[in-house]
Every structure is written in structure tokens, then in C-alpha cells.
């Protein structure tokens, strides 16, 4: 088996190398939350720094109770026994794939690690496009056809994964689409894995949000963490809410966890226990983060629309998924290379997310536009008008200039119309 470095991490390292060499590169390729750690979380971590024991494989009882309360306050009553913690939701997703077994249905496009992890555990992912204008949930009607076909070929298809809201598109699937997928999962006896790590970053809190677990708690697993809502990516902590009345899955996941990560880091669990309790100072921080992500994502959306791109309005997280096919400059790899090497704009190609390589779609992450220092990022977080801050305004202007230059390249290389190539007849 050949395993390559994650596309997001590889792009991040390449861009940082270029920056160290003195190149100006607008970093839109990495899904880092781009904000400082709240001081209260640092205090909790420091206070627990002497906790150096392994602890329970499922996570400390206090953390599991806090996570259960987190979901209960969001309308999904949860017993702490349904909660398992791990070193990031990414590790939990991998453990779940091993524990569940069989092949998995993924939305297309979808986060780069889903298909890669499936390959690692010997599962063959089935990529199904999301409904038009949506993202993160495979089209339920197409799921039925694909799963029936795969099973007719002798394959075991056990699960389907959704992301609410989505990475890479930044869109939130409609309640109707989620409800129909739940129906299909019941008809086909599929376990649903719902990655909800961006749930608290839906830009408009009044937007209807339905988790598959609201409709089918008996077959839905939810994963989440603190790397996005509270910018704790480097701390590596996540939690999973397992289906009700499925003790076998819990035993299998804990068996996998015991052999891979033993237990999450004890001091980080202490900080996470505090975070999942939704204290006022952290809910305020998340609200500010949600506002900043939404404002900058919409500003970037405007720049791509002005350049003629077809790009859905982002609804959550800090992502956009523009289609630059109107430029006719190649597929996603070609567009990504042009943007980086000739215009200093780093993005990820759509084919890294399972998309058609011939389509000129790219994933844009806006969260590293907020500033290069902790002071700048904090100022962006607290500013009444962050788009007017000099460094953010400069980044947006740099993006606009690069997109204009890219469009000009298309016009410069476009074939001349025949009327421009044939000399006009001489008058007399």
C-alpha cells in the first residue's frame, strides 16, 4: 500500500517553504482556525499539567459527562456512556472505520482524509455527489442505486458519512436532504457517521440545523472536536457520540483505541471538559469566531464572483468551493498551479477531495487571512469591522488582483474570433 502525505498538510508545508524563501503567498489552502487560544483554556491546561497517567481508554468521566451535556443542550439527550474521546476527531473517524468494517459511502467532494482513511483500513469508498447547491451529504437517491449495485457485486457496504456543515464547500445540507438520507440508511441498514466539527460555526445561527442523530439516534455516530470552534487543532482532542443500544460498536471502538492511542492526553482532557461545558466566556469566543469567519468568507466570495467564478455562498466554517471553469485554463490541478506559481494564491485542487480532475474547482480556506501575529488575529476577532483592518484589506486586495490577472491570462490566450484574423476587404 502506498500512503502519501495528506493534501492539506502537504500544501501547508509547500506554502510555508515558499514564504521562508521570501515569496508572498496568500495562504488559502489550510483549514486551520487561525485564531488565538482563549486564556481560560490555557489556564486549565497548565493547571492539569501534572496529570501524567494514562487514564481510561474512553476518556475521563468528567470529559464524557461534559460532552454528553454539550449534546443534550443542543437537543440530543446523551448518556455519558455513549461518549468516547480520542486524540482528535480524525483519530476517532479512523477508529470507527476499523470498528464498523465494510465499504463506506462518501459525499463528493468531501474532506481529503475520509477516502484516504478508508483506503488505509481496506474499505473501498463509494463517492456520491451531493444534491445541487448543497454539500456534505451524498444525494440520497443516488446512494440507493450505488449501494444496491455494489452489493450486487458482492461488496459489503456498511456505512455512509456526512459533514454538517461541509468541508470543502462551506454549505449546510437542508433538513429535507438529511431526513431523506436517514430514510435511505434505514432501508439499506447503513450506519451513519456525522462529522459535526463545524456545527458551532454555522454563520447564521437561525439557519435550520438537523443532525441525522436527531432522526435516527439508533444508527448515527456523531464526531466533533475543538480544533475549529475554539482553534485547538494542535491540542488534538475529539469526542464521538455512539448510537444508542449498540454496545458491540463501543467495545470494538475501545479495542481499536486501546491499541492505537491508549488514552487522550490527560491535561488536554481537562481543558476539553471545561470547553464542552459551554462556559459563557467560551460561548462568547465562539460567537465572535463565527462572525469573523462568516464576514471574511463572504468577502472572499464576493472577490471570486467578481472574477466570474461559479461559487455557492458559504454557510458555515471558513471554506468556499469556487468553480473557475469559465476561464478554460485546465482542470483543478492546472488552476491550482497557476494560482500559486504565477499569482501567489495557495488553494487546494478539487480532485484532492474526490472531485472530477477535469473540473476547475478548488477549495479555499479563509481562516489564515486574519493576521500573521496573535495580536493581529485577536484584533480581527474583536474588531467591529474586521474587513477594514489594513492587513485583512490588503489580503483581500491581493486576492482580487491575482484573480483579475488570472482572468486576463485567459483572455490573452483565448483564440481570436475569425473576424479578427481575416483582413477586411479593401475599399474602393
XYZ file of C-alpha atoms in Angstrom:
428
model
C 0.000 0.000 0.000
C 1.304 3.457 -0.939
C 0.436 6.189 1.540
C 1.067 9.831 0.683
C 1.092 12.930 2.868
C -2.344 14.493 3.365
C -3.013 17.053 0.623
C -3.804 19.785 3.149
C -0.628 19.191 5.158
C 1.499 18.895 2.014
C 0.132 22.189 0.656
C 0.711 23.895 4.000
C 4.347 22.777 4.071
C 4.913 23.867 0.461
C 3.426 27.317 1.072
C 5.418 27.806 4.274
C 8.603 26.818 2.394
C 7.847 29.420 -0.278
C 7.189 32.054 2.369
C 10.501 31.322 4.095
C 12.173 31.809 0.720
C 10.712 35.318 0.567
C 7.725 34.722 -1.734
C 4.430 36.385 -0.943
C 1.788 33.677 -0.900
C -1.804 34.217 0.186
C -2.441 31.090 2.245
C -5.927 29.812 1.371
C -5.053 26.127 1.423
C -5.082 25.063 5.076
C -8.115 24.514 7.299
C -6.593 25.973 10.440
C -8.984 28.061 12.537
C -6.431 30.887 12.545
C -7.253 32.340 15.970
C -5.531 32.526 19.389
C -6.236 30.163 22.271
C -8.583 31.608 24.886
C -6.625 32.380 28.106
C -9.055 30.370 30.235
C -8.216 27.253 28.223
C -4.501 27.845 28.656
C -5.057 28.139 32.402
C -6.977 24.859 32.544
C -4.258 23.091 30.565
C -1.482 24.448 32.764
C -3.323 23.565 35.965
C -3.623 19.940 34.797
C -0.046 19.640 33.535
C 0.959 17.246 36.344
C -1.666 14.715 35.283
C 0.598 12.215 33.547
C -1.304 8.948 33.923
C -2.916 7.151 31.004
C -6.497 7.239 32.235
C -9.499 5.354 30.800
C -9.422 4.433 27.113
C -12.847 6.040 26.569
C -11.693 9.268 28.179
C -12.046 10.727 31.657
C -15.511 10.511 33.177
C -15.655 14.294 33.574
C -14.950 14.852 29.884
C -17.547 12.295 28.804
C -20.141 13.896 31.078
C -19.308 17.361 29.716
C -19.611 16.155 26.120
C -22.922 14.473 26.952
C -24.134 17.803 28.333
C -22.933 19.581 25.199
C -25.172 17.415 23.006
C -28.064 17.473 25.483
C -28.100 21.295 25.404
C -28.360 21.048 21.611
C -31.499 18.950 21.835
C -29.976 15.466 21.778
C -30.213 13.834 25.211
C -26.991 11.880 25.713
C -25.797 9.377 28.294
C -22.065 9.779 29.106
C -21.687 6.043 28.430
C -22.345 6.790 24.747
C -19.318 9.105 24.591
C -15.796 8.057 23.602
C -12.916 10.522 23.454
C -9.780 10.382 21.349
C -6.802 12.489 20.221
C -8.835 14.479 17.698
C -11.954 13.551 15.768
C -9.691 12.474 12.896
C -8.348 9.589 15.006
C -11.866 8.692 16.109
C -13.036 8.562 12.486
C -10.205 6.178 11.650
C -11.033 4.004 14.642
C -14.691 3.955 13.659
C -13.890 2.784 10.133
C -11.902 -0.094 11.604
C -14.624 -0.918 14.124
C -17.519 -0.822 11.642
C -15.793 -2.554 8.712
C -17.080 -2.835 5.153
C -17.184 -0.171 2.462
C -18.401 3.381 3.058
C -20.428 5.915 1.047
C -18.887 9.399 0.968
C -20.187 12.692 -0.404
C -18.346 14.024 -3.435
C -16.473 16.261 -2.885
C -15.516 15.560 0.720
C -12.654 16.177 3.125
C -9.417 14.637 1.857
C -8.863 12.280 4.806
C -12.163 10.379 4.560
C -11.263 8.434 1.415
C -7.607 8.164 2.440
C -8.530 6.608 5.790
C -10.952 4.236 4.065
C -8.130 3.089 1.807
C -5.868 2.552 4.820
C -8.350 0.196 6.511
C -9.126 -1.683 3.295
C -12.521 -0.107 2.715
C -13.431 0.938 -0.820
C -15.186 4.324 -0.681
C -18.216 4.923 -2.874
C -18.254 8.603 -3.876
C -21.714 10.060 -4.460
C -22.314 13.717 -5.458
C -24.243 15.985 -3.127
C -27.538 17.465 -4.355
C -27.124 20.610 -6.431
C -26.424 23.661 -4.274
C -25.730 21.581 -1.180
C -22.675 19.894 0.267
C -21.607 17.345 2.841
C -24.430 14.845 2.267
C -24.497 12.440 -0.692
C -27.645 12.621 -2.809
C -29.953 10.086 -1.099
C -31.492 8.804 -4.337
C -28.064 8.163 -5.837
C -26.941 6.447 -2.625
C -29.631 3.821 -3.026
C -28.613 2.999 -6.594
C -24.893 2.881 -5.791
C -25.242 0.705 -2.706
C -27.607 -1.742 -4.433
C -25.164 -2.011 -7.329
C -22.163 -2.534 -5.052
C -23.923 -5.209 -3.026
C -24.961 -6.986 -6.216
C -21.230 -7.196 -6.987
C -20.616 -8.924 -3.656
C -19.342 -5.897 -1.735
C -20.247 -5.258 1.902
C -21.389 -1.644 2.289
C -21.827 -0.777 5.950
C -21.848 2.976 6.423
C -22.407 6.436 4.978
C -20.661 9.622 6.099
C -21.953 13.198 6.168
C -20.367 16.524 7.161
C -22.574 19.242 8.692
C -21.699 21.946 7.669
C -19.354 20.856 4.942
C -15.672 20.968 4.185
C -14.834 21.716 1.328
C -17.957 23.540 0.098
C -18.897 25.515 3.216
C -22.530 24.556 2.625
C -25.058 23.103 5.084
C -27.309 20.329 3.812
C -31.022 21.035 4.078
C -33.128 19.292 6.742
C -35.070 17.617 3.911
C -31.916 16.091 2.437
C -30.762 14.860 5.850
C -34.194 13.349 6.539
C -34.255 11.541 3.206
C -30.731 10.187 3.762
C -31.854 8.832 7.137
C -34.717 7.022 5.384
C -32.294 5.524 2.874
C -29.895 4.483 5.649
C -32.740 2.653 7.384
C -33.840 0.971 4.159
C -30.275 -0.170 3.414
C -29.242 -0.796 7.047
C -26.346 1.660 6.941
C -24.611 3.200 9.937
C -24.422 6.995 9.588
C -21.237 8.794 10.639
C -21.973 12.505 11.042
C -18.893 14.724 11.255
C -20.205 17.829 13.014
C -16.952 19.536 13.933
C -18.158 22.789 12.286
C -21.621 22.741 13.882
C -20.970 25.714 16.158
C -19.604 27.728 13.230
C -22.781 27.932 11.128
C -22.672 31.595 10.142
C -26.380 32.240 10.676
C -27.499 30.558 13.928
C -31.114 30.802 12.766
C -30.402 28.501 9.806
C -32.234 25.174 10.331
C -29.802 22.508 11.548
C -30.776 18.844 11.624
C -28.357 16.100 12.635
C -29.050 12.535 11.494
C -28.896 11.657 15.198
C -31.992 13.796 15.775
C -33.901 11.457 13.454
C -32.081 8.135 13.804
C -30.132 8.015 17.081
C -30.078 4.220 16.916
C -27.796 4.208 13.842
C -25.955 7.542 13.941
C -22.466 8.307 15.253
C -21.539 11.971 15.751
C -17.929 13.113 15.866
C -16.740 16.544 16.886
C -13.797 18.325 18.488
C -12.392 21.696 19.472
C -9.941 22.331 16.637
C -12.349 24.521 14.653
C -14.733 26.226 17.081
C -12.013 27.058 19.623
C -8.908 26.867 17.396
C -7.312 23.985 19.321
C -6.112 21.954 16.341
C -2.688 21.367 17.851
C -4.105 20.111 21.138
C -5.677 17.049 19.441
C -8.893 16.247 21.287
C -12.198 14.953 19.958
C -15.307 13.091 21.074
C -17.745 10.691 19.479
C -21.375 10.092 20.419
C -22.162 6.461 19.635
C -25.575 5.058 18.642
C -27.974 4.077 21.360
C -28.247 0.360 22.170
C -25.096 -0.709 20.273
C -22.668 -1.978 22.945
C -20.775 -4.061 20.376
C -19.672 -0.993 18.434
C -18.477 0.658 21.643
C -16.429 -2.404 22.590
C -14.914 -2.584 19.110
C -14.013 1.123 19.056
C -12.436 0.922 22.511
C -10.462 -2.144 21.467
C -9.096 -0.234 18.465
C -8.372 2.822 20.623
C -6.546 0.741 23.221
C -4.092 -0.467 20.576
C -3.569 2.863 18.776
C -3.705 5.782 21.221
C -4.342 4.155 24.641
C -5.990 7.315 26.015
C -6.177 11.014 25.097
C -3.647 13.327 26.753
C -4.832 13.898 30.328
C -4.147 17.675 30.600
C -5.905 18.324 27.291
C -8.901 16.313 28.502
C -9.144 18.634 31.499
C -9.267 21.711 29.258
C -11.774 19.989 26.966
C -14.020 19.159 29.920
C -14.229 22.873 30.630
C -14.785 23.731 26.954
C -17.603 21.235 26.380
C -19.386 22.664 29.430
C -20.145 25.797 27.356
C -18.946 28.416 29.876
C -20.062 31.954 28.930
C -16.576 33.223 28.096
C -16.087 30.416 25.569
C -19.548 30.667 24.013
C -18.803 34.360 23.501
C -15.454 33.480 21.886
C -17.155 31.013 19.539
C -19.788 33.605 18.612
C -17.058 36.106 17.746
C -15.213 33.448 15.738
C -18.381 32.507 13.871
C -18.972 36.167 12.976
C -15.389 36.695 11.769
C -15.358 33.515 9.682
C -18.661 34.486 8.068
C -17.643 38.072 7.299
C -14.337 37.139 5.692
C -15.778 34.133 3.845
C -18.472 36.335 2.302
C -15.865 38.949 1.356
C -13.779 36.298 -0.385
C -16.935 35.011 -2.049
C -17.501 38.491 -3.499
C -13.996 38.504 -4.988
C -14.488 35.180 -6.733
C -17.924 36.188 -8.018
C -16.431 39.409 -9.405
C -13.885 37.254 -11.257
C -16.718 35.287 -12.878
C -16.428 32.145 -10.762
C -19.426 29.973 -10.002
C -19.289 29.667 -6.206
C -22.088 28.916 -3.725
C -22.429 31.313 -0.806
C -20.655 29.788 2.240
C -22.911 28.976 5.184
C -20.551 27.561 7.790
C -16.922 27.143 8.772
C -14.311 29.013 6.743
C -14.444 27.391 3.310
C -15.574 28.136 -0.237
C -15.542 25.924 -3.311
C -15.326 28.106 -6.441
C -15.522 26.743 -9.966
C -13.198 28.603 -12.347
C -14.146 26.554 -15.380
C -15.253 29.666 -17.265
C -11.569 30.569 -17.692
C -10.865 27.392 -19.674
C -7.364 27.107 -18.279
C -7.498 23.408 -17.408
C -8.722 21.273 -14.541
C -8.245 21.665 -10.813
C -4.517 20.789 -10.828
C -3.745 23.300 -13.572
C -5.754 26.095 -11.960
C -4.164 25.426 -8.561
C -0.672 25.536 -10.072
C -1.370 28.775 -11.950
C -2.810 30.468 -8.870
C 0.174 29.511 -6.716
C 3.122 29.872 -9.071
C 2.045 32.917 -11.063
C -0.316 34.801 -8.745
C 0.821 33.879 -5.229
C -2.525 32.380 -4.173
C -2.413 28.993 -2.461
C -5.549 26.830 -2.700
C -6.256 23.094 -2.851
C -7.366 21.346 -6.054
C -10.847 19.855 -6.115
C -9.553 16.457 -7.203
C -7.912 16.109 -3.750
C -11.484 15.992 -2.410
C -12.547 13.262 -4.825
C -13.907 15.663 -7.433
C -13.558 15.282 -11.201
C -9.942 16.291 -12.026
C -11.074 17.922 -15.279
C -13.317 20.347 -13.350
C -11.621 23.635 -12.421
C -12.905 23.603 -8.831
C -10.692 24.500 -5.859
C -11.086 24.578 -2.081
C -10.476 27.952 -0.483
C -9.927 28.362 3.289
C -10.113 31.959 4.535
C -9.048 31.480 8.153
C -5.373 32.355 7.707
C -6.244 35.819 6.398
C -6.887 37.213 9.870
C -3.292 38.177 10.610
C 0.270 36.910 10.934
C 0.597 37.523 14.679
C -1.508 36.679 17.701
C -2.075 40.400 18.231
C -3.412 40.903 14.694
C -5.660 37.855 14.940
C -7.088 38.979 18.271
C -7.710 42.429 16.840
C -9.562 40.833 13.929
C -11.641 38.773 16.346
C -12.724 41.795 18.389
C -12.968 44.432 15.630
C -16.442 45.802 14.803
C -15.363 45.894 11.140
C -12.503 43.424 10.550
C -12.637 43.865 6.766
C -11.291 47.407 7.229
C -8.236 46.289 9.161
C -5.183 47.081 6.991
C -3.779 43.552 6.837
C -7.128 41.913 6.009
C -7.977 44.601 3.450
C -4.528 44.126 1.897
C -5.021 40.352 1.701
C -8.389 40.805 0.007
C -6.907 43.327 -2.453
C -4.071 40.877 -3.232
C -6.660 38.158 -3.901
C -8.679 40.434 -6.203
C -5.556 41.437 -8.135
C -4.496 37.816 -8.587
C -7.918 36.767 -9.817
C -8.003 39.695 -12.269
C -4.597 38.686 -13.588
C -5.754 35.087 -13.947
C -8.814 36.245 -15.911
C -6.622 38.469 -18.088
C -4.430 35.461 -18.861
C -7.486 33.611 -20.122
C -8.406 36.480 -22.452
C -4.805 36.792 -23.652
C -4.599 33.102 -24.553
C -8.142 32.722 -25.917
C -8.378 32.005 -29.660
C -9.083 35.083 -31.738
C -12.509 35.215 -33.381
C -12.342 34.504 -37.100
C -13.394 38.058 -37.970
C -10.263 39.321 -36.237
C -7.997 37.002 -38.203
C -9.287 37.694 -41.732
C -8.186 41.028 -43.244
C -11.034 43.331 -44.148
C -11.520 43.808 -47.917
C -10.034 46.965 -49.382
C -12.477 49.725 -50.038
C -12.769 51.466 -53.408
